[in-house]
Amino acid sequence: MTELLTVVGRVATDPVRGQTRGGTAVTNFRLASTHRRLDPVTQVWVDGETNWFSVAAFRQLGEHAKASLRCGDSVIVTGRLKIRNWESNGKSGTSVDIEADAIGHDLRWGTTAYLRTPRSSAAETSVRATAEQEPAQHEPLDESDVPMSLSSAWDELPGVTDSAGLSH
């Protein structure tokens, strides 16, 4: 069983792009998350223990992470927690991994500029073919009608114009 979680922290290593054995693009980086608390006696913020995570972002999310993230960036990562034991060269340990579903900069500490990337023609063809095979469902009139968890599905609707006037 995998647990869904959201972790706020700092990118601890520059993202590195690679491939799985099956050829799927993946970007990996380490994430450090340190809990801070206000000491009631001294009224000073105190760092607690740092939790370390290995983050894997697959396919387009990974490509975007590689292009957008740098070591030291404050980020929010949502994904599936995977805990695994390992052994190598006589040493053993436990790795705490997150298979990312979404990654973004933590806007409490800075600003970022969003740049939407165009979809590839192969993806558009696949979406159109799927839409032609399935009966049409009720489509929202406005992007604000779509729950946040379905916002990526909004991007997949062919022929829909979003709030920025971009046609899909």
Coordinates of C-alpha atoms in Angstrom, one line a residue:
M1 CA 0.0 0.0 0.0
T2 CA 1.3 3.5 -0.8
E3 CA 0.4 6.6 1.1
L4 CA -0.2 9.9 -0.5
L5 CA 1.5 12.8 1.1
T6 CA 2.6 16.4 0.6
V7 CA 6.0 17.6 1.8
V8 CA 7.3 21.2 2.0
G9 CA 11.0 21.5 1.9
R10 CA 14.1 22.5 -0.1
V11 CA 15.6 20.9 -3.1
A12 CA 18.9 19.5 -1.8
T13 CA 20.5 18.4 -5.1
D14 CA 20.1 19.7 -8.6
P15 CA 17.6 17.5 -10.5
V16 CA 19.2 14.8 -12.7
R17 CA 17.4 13.4 -15.7
G18 CA 17.7 9.7 -16.5
Q19 CA 15.7 6.8 -17.8
T20 CA 14.2 3.7 -16.3
R21 CA 15.2 0.3 -17.7
G22 CA 12.0 0.4 -19.8
G23 CA 13.0 3.8 -21.3
T24 CA 10.7 6.0 -19.4
A25 CA 12.1 9.5 -18.7
V26 CA 12.6 10.2 -15.0
T27 CA 14.1 13.1 -13.1
N28 CA 15.4 12.6 -9.6
F29 CA 16.4 14.9 -6.7
R30 CA 16.8 14.9 -3.0
L31 CA 14.4 16.9 -0.8
A32 CA 15.1 18.1 2.7
S33 CA 12.2 19.0 5.0
T34 CA 13.0 20.5 8.4
H35 CA 10.3 21.2 10.9
R36 CA 10.7 24.6 12.7
R37 CA 9.1 25.6 15.9
L38 CA 9.0 28.7 18.0
D39 CA 10.6 28.0 21.4
P40 CA 8.1 29.4 23.9
V41 CA 10.9 30.4 26.4
T42 CA 13.4 32.1 24.2
Q43 CA 10.9 33.2 21.5
V44 CA 13.4 32.1 18.9
W45 CA 12.7 29.8 16.0
V46 CA 14.5 26.4 16.4
D47 CA 15.1 23.8 13.7
G48 CA 14.1 20.3 14.4
E49 CA 15.2 17.1 12.7
T50 CA 15.5 17.1 9.0
N51 CA 13.7 14.4 7.0
W52 CA 15.3 13.4 3.7
F53 CA 13.4 12.1 0.7
S54 CA 14.4 10.9 -2.7
V55 CA 12.0 12.3 -5.3
A56 CA 11.3 10.7 -8.7
A57 CA 9.3 12.6 -11.3
F58 CA 8.3 10.7 -14.4
R59 CA 7.7 11.8 -18.0
Q60 CA 6.7 15.4 -18.6
L61 CA 6.5 16.3 -14.9
G62 CA 10.2 15.2 -14.7
E63 CA 11.1 17.3 -17.7
H64 CA 9.4 20.3 -16.2
A65 CA 11.1 19.7 -12.8
K66 CA 14.5 19.5 -14.5
A67 CA 14.0 22.8 -16.3
S68 CA 12.5 24.6 -13.3
L69 CA 14.2 23.5 -10.1
R70 CA 17.6 24.2 -8.7
C71 CA 19.4 23.2 -5.5
G72 CA 18.1 25.4 -2.6
D73 CA 14.6 26.1 -4.1
S74 CA 11.7 26.0 -1.7
V75 CA 9.2 23.5 -3.1
I76 CA 6.0 21.6 -2.3
V77 CA 5.9 18.0 -3.5
T78 CA 2.8 15.8 -3.6
G79 CA 3.1 12.1 -4.4
R80 CA 3.1 8.5 -3.2
L81 CA 5.4 7.5 -0.3
K82 CA 7.5 4.4 -0.9
I83 CA 9.8 3.1 1.9
R84 CA 12.3 0.4 1.0
N85 CA 15.2 -1.3 2.6
W86 CA 18.5 -1.6 0.7
E87 CA 21.9 -3.3 0.9
S88 CA 25.0 -2.3 -0.9
N89 CA 28.7 -3.1 -0.3
G90 CA 28.0 -4.6 3.1
K91 CA 26.0 -1.6 4.2
S92 CA 22.2 -1.5 4.6
G93 CA 19.6 1.2 5.2
T94 CA 16.2 2.5 4.5
S95 CA 15.3 4.8 1.6
V96 CA 12.2 7.1 1.9
D97 CA 11.1 7.9 -1.7
I98 CA 8.3 10.0 -3.1
E99 CA 7.0 9.2 -6.6
A100 CA 5.8 12.8 -7.4
D101 CA 2.3 13.6 -8.8
A102 CA 2.9 17.4 -8.6
I103 CA 5.8 19.7 -7.8
G104 CA 5.7 23.5 -7.4
H105 CA 7.7 26.3 -5.9
D106 CA 6.6 27.4 -2.3
L107 CA 5.4 30.9 -3.0
R108 CA 5.8 31.9 0.7
W109 CA 9.5 32.4 0.1
G110 CA 9.7 33.9 -3.5
T111 CA 8.0 34.3 -6.8
T112 CA 8.0 32.2 -10.0
A113 CA 6.7 32.7 -13.5
Y114 CA 4.5 30.0 -15.0
L115 CA 5.2 29.1 -18.6
R116 CA 2.7 26.7 -20.2
T117 CA 4.4 24.3 -22.6
P118 CA 2.6 23.2 -25.8
R119 CA 1.5 19.6 -26.0
S120 CA 3.1 17.4 -28.6
S121 CA 1.1 16.4 -31.7
A122 CA 1.2 12.8 -30.6
A123 CA -0.4 13.5 -27.3
E124 CA -3.1 15.6 -29.1
T125 CA -3.8 12.8 -31.5
S126 CA -4.1 10.3 -28.6
V127 CA -6.5 12.6 -26.8
R128 CA -8.7 13.1 -29.9
A129 CA -8.8 9.4 -30.6
T130 CA -9.9 8.7 -27.0
A131 CA -12.5 11.4 -27.2
E132 CA -14.0 10.0 -30.4
Q133 CA -14.3 6.5 -28.9
E134 CA -16.0 7.6 -25.6
P135 CA -19.4 9.3 -25.5
A136 CA -19.2 13.0 -24.6
Q137 CA -19.7 13.9 -21.0
H138 CA -20.9 17.2 -19.5
E139 CA -18.1 19.7 -20.0
P140 CA -17.7 22.5 -17.5
L141 CA -18.4 26.0 -18.8
D142 CA -15.5 27.6 -17.1
E143 CA -12.1 26.4 -15.7
S144 CA -13.2 27.5 -12.2
D145 CA -15.9 24.8 -12.3
V146 CA -13.2 22.1 -12.4
P147 CA -12.0 20.8 -9.0
M148 CA -8.3 21.3 -8.4
S149 CA -7.6 17.5 -8.6
L150 CA -9.1 17.5 -12.1
S151 CA -7.3 20.5 -13.5
S152 CA -5.0 18.3 -15.5
A153 CA -8.0 16.6 -17.0
W154 CA -9.2 20.0 -18.2
D155 CA -6.1 20.3 -20.3
E156 CA -7.0 17.1 -22.0
L157 CA -10.4 18.2 -23.4
P158 CA -10.0 18.9 -27.1
G159 CA -11.5 22.0 -28.5
V160 CA -11.9 23.8 -25.2
T161 CA -10.7 27.3 -24.7
D162 CA -9.3 28.0 -21.2
S163 CA -9.6 31.3 -19.2
A164 CA -6.4 32.6 -20.9
G165 CA -8.0 32.2 -24.3
L166 CA -5.8 29.3 -25.3
S167 CA -7.5 26.7 -27.5
H168 CA -7.0 23.0 -26.7

